[in-house]
mmCIF file of C-alpha atoms in Angstrom:
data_model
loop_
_atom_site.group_PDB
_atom_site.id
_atom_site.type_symbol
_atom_site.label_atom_id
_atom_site.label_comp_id
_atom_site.label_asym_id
_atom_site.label_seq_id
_atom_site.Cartn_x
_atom_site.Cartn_y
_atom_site.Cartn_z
ATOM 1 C CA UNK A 1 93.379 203.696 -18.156
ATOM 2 C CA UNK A 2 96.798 202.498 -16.947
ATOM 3 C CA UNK A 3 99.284 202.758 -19.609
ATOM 4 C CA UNK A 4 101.293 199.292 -18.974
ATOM 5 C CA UNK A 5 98.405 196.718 -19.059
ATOM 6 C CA UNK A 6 95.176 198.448 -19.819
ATOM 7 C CA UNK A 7 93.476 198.364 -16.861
ATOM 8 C CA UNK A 8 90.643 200.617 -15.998
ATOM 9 C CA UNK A 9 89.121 202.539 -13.351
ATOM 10 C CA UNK A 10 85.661 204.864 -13.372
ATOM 11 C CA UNK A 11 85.947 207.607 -10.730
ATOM 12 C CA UNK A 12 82.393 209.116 -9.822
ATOM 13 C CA UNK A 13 82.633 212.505 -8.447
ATOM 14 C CA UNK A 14 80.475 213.786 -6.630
ATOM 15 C CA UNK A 15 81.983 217.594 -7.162
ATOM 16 C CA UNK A 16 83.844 217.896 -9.837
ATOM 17 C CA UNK A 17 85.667 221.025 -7.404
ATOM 18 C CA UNK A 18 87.448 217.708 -5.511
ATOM 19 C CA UNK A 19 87.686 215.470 -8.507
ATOM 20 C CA UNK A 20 91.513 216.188 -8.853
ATOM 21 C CA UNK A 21 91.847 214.818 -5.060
ATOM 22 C CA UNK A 22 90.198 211.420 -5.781
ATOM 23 C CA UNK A 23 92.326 210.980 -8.865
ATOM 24 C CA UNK A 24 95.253 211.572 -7.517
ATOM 25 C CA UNK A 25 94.457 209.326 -4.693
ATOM 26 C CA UNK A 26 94.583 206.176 -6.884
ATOM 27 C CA UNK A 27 98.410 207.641 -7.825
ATOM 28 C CA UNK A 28 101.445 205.929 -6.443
ATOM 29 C CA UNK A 29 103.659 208.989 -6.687
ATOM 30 C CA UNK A 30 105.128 207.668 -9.947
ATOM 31 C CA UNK A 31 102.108 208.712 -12.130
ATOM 32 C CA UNK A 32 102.493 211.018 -15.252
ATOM 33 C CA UNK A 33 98.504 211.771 -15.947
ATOM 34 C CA UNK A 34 97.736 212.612 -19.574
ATOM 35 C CA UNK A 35 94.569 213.936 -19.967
ATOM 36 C CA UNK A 36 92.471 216.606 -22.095
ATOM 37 C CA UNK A 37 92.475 220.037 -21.009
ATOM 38 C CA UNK A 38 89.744 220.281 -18.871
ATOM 39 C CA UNK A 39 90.200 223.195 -15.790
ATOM 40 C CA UNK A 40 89.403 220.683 -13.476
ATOM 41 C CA UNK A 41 92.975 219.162 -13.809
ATOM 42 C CA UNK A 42 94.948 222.177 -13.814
ATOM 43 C CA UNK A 43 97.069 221.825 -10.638
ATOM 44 C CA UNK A 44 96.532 218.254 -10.668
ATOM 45 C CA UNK A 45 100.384 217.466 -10.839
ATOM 46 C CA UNK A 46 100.872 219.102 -7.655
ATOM 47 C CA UNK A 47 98.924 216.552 -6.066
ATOM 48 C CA UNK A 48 100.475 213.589 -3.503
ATOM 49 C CA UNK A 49 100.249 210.628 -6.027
ATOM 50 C CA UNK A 50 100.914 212.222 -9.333
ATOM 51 C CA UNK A 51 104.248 212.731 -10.642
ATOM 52 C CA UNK A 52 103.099 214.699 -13.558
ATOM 53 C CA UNK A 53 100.552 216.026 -16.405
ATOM 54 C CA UNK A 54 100.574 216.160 -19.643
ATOM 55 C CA UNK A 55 97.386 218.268 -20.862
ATOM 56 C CA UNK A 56 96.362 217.288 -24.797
ATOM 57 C CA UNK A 57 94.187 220.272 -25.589
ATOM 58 C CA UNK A 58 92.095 218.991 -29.092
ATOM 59 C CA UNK A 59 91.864 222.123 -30.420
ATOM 60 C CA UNK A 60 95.811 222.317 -30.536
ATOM 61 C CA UNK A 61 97.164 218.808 -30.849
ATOM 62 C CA UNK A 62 95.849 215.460 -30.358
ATOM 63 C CA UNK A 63 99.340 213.935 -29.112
ATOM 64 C CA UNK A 64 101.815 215.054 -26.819
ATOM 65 C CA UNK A 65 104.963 212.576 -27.917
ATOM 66 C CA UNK A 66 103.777 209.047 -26.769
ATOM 67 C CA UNK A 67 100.865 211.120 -25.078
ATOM 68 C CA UNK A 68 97.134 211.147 -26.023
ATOM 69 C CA UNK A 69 93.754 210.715 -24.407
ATOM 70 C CA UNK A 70 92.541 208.326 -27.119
ATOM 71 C CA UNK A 71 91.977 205.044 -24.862
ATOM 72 C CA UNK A 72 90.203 207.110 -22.356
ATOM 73 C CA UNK A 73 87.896 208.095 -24.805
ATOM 74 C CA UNK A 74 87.575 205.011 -26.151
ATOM 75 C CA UNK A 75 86.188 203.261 -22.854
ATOM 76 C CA UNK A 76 84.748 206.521 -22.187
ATOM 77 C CA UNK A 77 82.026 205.915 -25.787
ATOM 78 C CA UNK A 78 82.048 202.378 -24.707
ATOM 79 C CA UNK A 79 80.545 203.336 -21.124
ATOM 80 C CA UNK A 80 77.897 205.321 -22.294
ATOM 81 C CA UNK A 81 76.902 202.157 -24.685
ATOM 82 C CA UNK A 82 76.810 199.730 -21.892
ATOM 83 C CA UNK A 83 74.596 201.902 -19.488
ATOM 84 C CA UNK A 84 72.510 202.651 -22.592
ATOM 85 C CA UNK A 85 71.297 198.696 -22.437
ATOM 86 C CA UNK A 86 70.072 199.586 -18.890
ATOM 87 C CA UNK A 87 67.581 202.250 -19.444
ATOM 88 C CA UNK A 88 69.289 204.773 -16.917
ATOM 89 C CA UNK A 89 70.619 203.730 -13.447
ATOM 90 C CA UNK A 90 70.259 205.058 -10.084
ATOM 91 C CA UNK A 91 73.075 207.683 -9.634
ATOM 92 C CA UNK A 92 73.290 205.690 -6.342
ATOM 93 C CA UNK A 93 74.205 202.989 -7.940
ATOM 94 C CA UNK A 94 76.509 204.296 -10.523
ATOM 95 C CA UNK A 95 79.398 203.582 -8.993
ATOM 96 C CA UNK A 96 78.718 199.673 -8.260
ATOM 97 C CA UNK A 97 78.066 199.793 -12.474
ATOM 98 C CA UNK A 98 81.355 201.396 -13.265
ATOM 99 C CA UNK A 99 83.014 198.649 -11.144
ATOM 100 C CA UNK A 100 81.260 195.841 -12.642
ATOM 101 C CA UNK A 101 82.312 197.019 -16.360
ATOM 102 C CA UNK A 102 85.533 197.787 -14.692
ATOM 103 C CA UNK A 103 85.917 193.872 -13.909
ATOM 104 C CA UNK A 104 84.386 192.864 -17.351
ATOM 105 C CA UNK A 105 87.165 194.970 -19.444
ATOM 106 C CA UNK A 106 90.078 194.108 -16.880
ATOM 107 C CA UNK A 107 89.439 190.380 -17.009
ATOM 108 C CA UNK A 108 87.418 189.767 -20.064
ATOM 109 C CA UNK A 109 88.438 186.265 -20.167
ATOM 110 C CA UNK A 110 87.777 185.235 -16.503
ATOM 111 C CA UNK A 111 85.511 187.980 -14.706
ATOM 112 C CA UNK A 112 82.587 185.259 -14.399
ATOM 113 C CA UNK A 113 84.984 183.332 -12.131
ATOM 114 C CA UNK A 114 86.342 186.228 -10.251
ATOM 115 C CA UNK A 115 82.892 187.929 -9.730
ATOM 116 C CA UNK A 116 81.447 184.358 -7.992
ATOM 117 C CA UNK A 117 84.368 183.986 -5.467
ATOM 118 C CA UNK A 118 84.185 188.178 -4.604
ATOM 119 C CA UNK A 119 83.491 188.347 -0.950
ATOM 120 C CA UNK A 120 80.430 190.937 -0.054
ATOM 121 C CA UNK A 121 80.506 190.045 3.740
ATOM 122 C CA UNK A 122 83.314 193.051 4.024
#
């Protein structure tokens, strides 16, 4: 979840070994990451993208200053309620899911219009 506006992005990893990499990837080199304290970050800061990390471990602190995991969470319970109303979806497919509810929360007023004039030619 970007900090300025809100916007969202689902990542899905295929190896959670390389997950750092494909985060970082969608980092401008200005990027201070603030998530929990999951291994799989640990060096992430050292990453091309990512400018820095702030790790909130929960069973320390829940905010680091203006720093907290809270509205990654947040989508986070929200995703697993949306995919609920589809009975399980192909892992395939999981991605193309993500990016739909991706659109949905980053344009809630207009992602009708936006999804009809997407171009799937390539």
């Amino acid at each position: 979840v970007r900090r300025s506006d809100g916007r969202v992005r689902f990542i899905v990893c295929k190896d959670l070994q390389e997950a750092d990499e494909e985060i970082a990837a969608y980092g401008d080199g200005s990027v201070i990451l603030c998530t929990d304290g999951y291994t799989i970050y640990e060096d992430i800061e050292e990453k091309e993208g990512v400018n820095g990390h702030l790790a909130v471990t929960h069973s320390d602190t829940y905010v680091i200053g203006d720093a907290h995991t809270n509205t990654c969470e947040n989508r986070h319970s929200f995703l697993r309620q949306w995919l609920a109303n589809f009975r399980g979806v192909s892992k395939h497919h999981l991605q193309k899911y993500l990016n739909f509810l991706a659109l949905k929360l980053n344009s809630p007023e207009d992602w009708f219009e936006k999804l009809l004039c997407y171009n799937v030619s390539g």
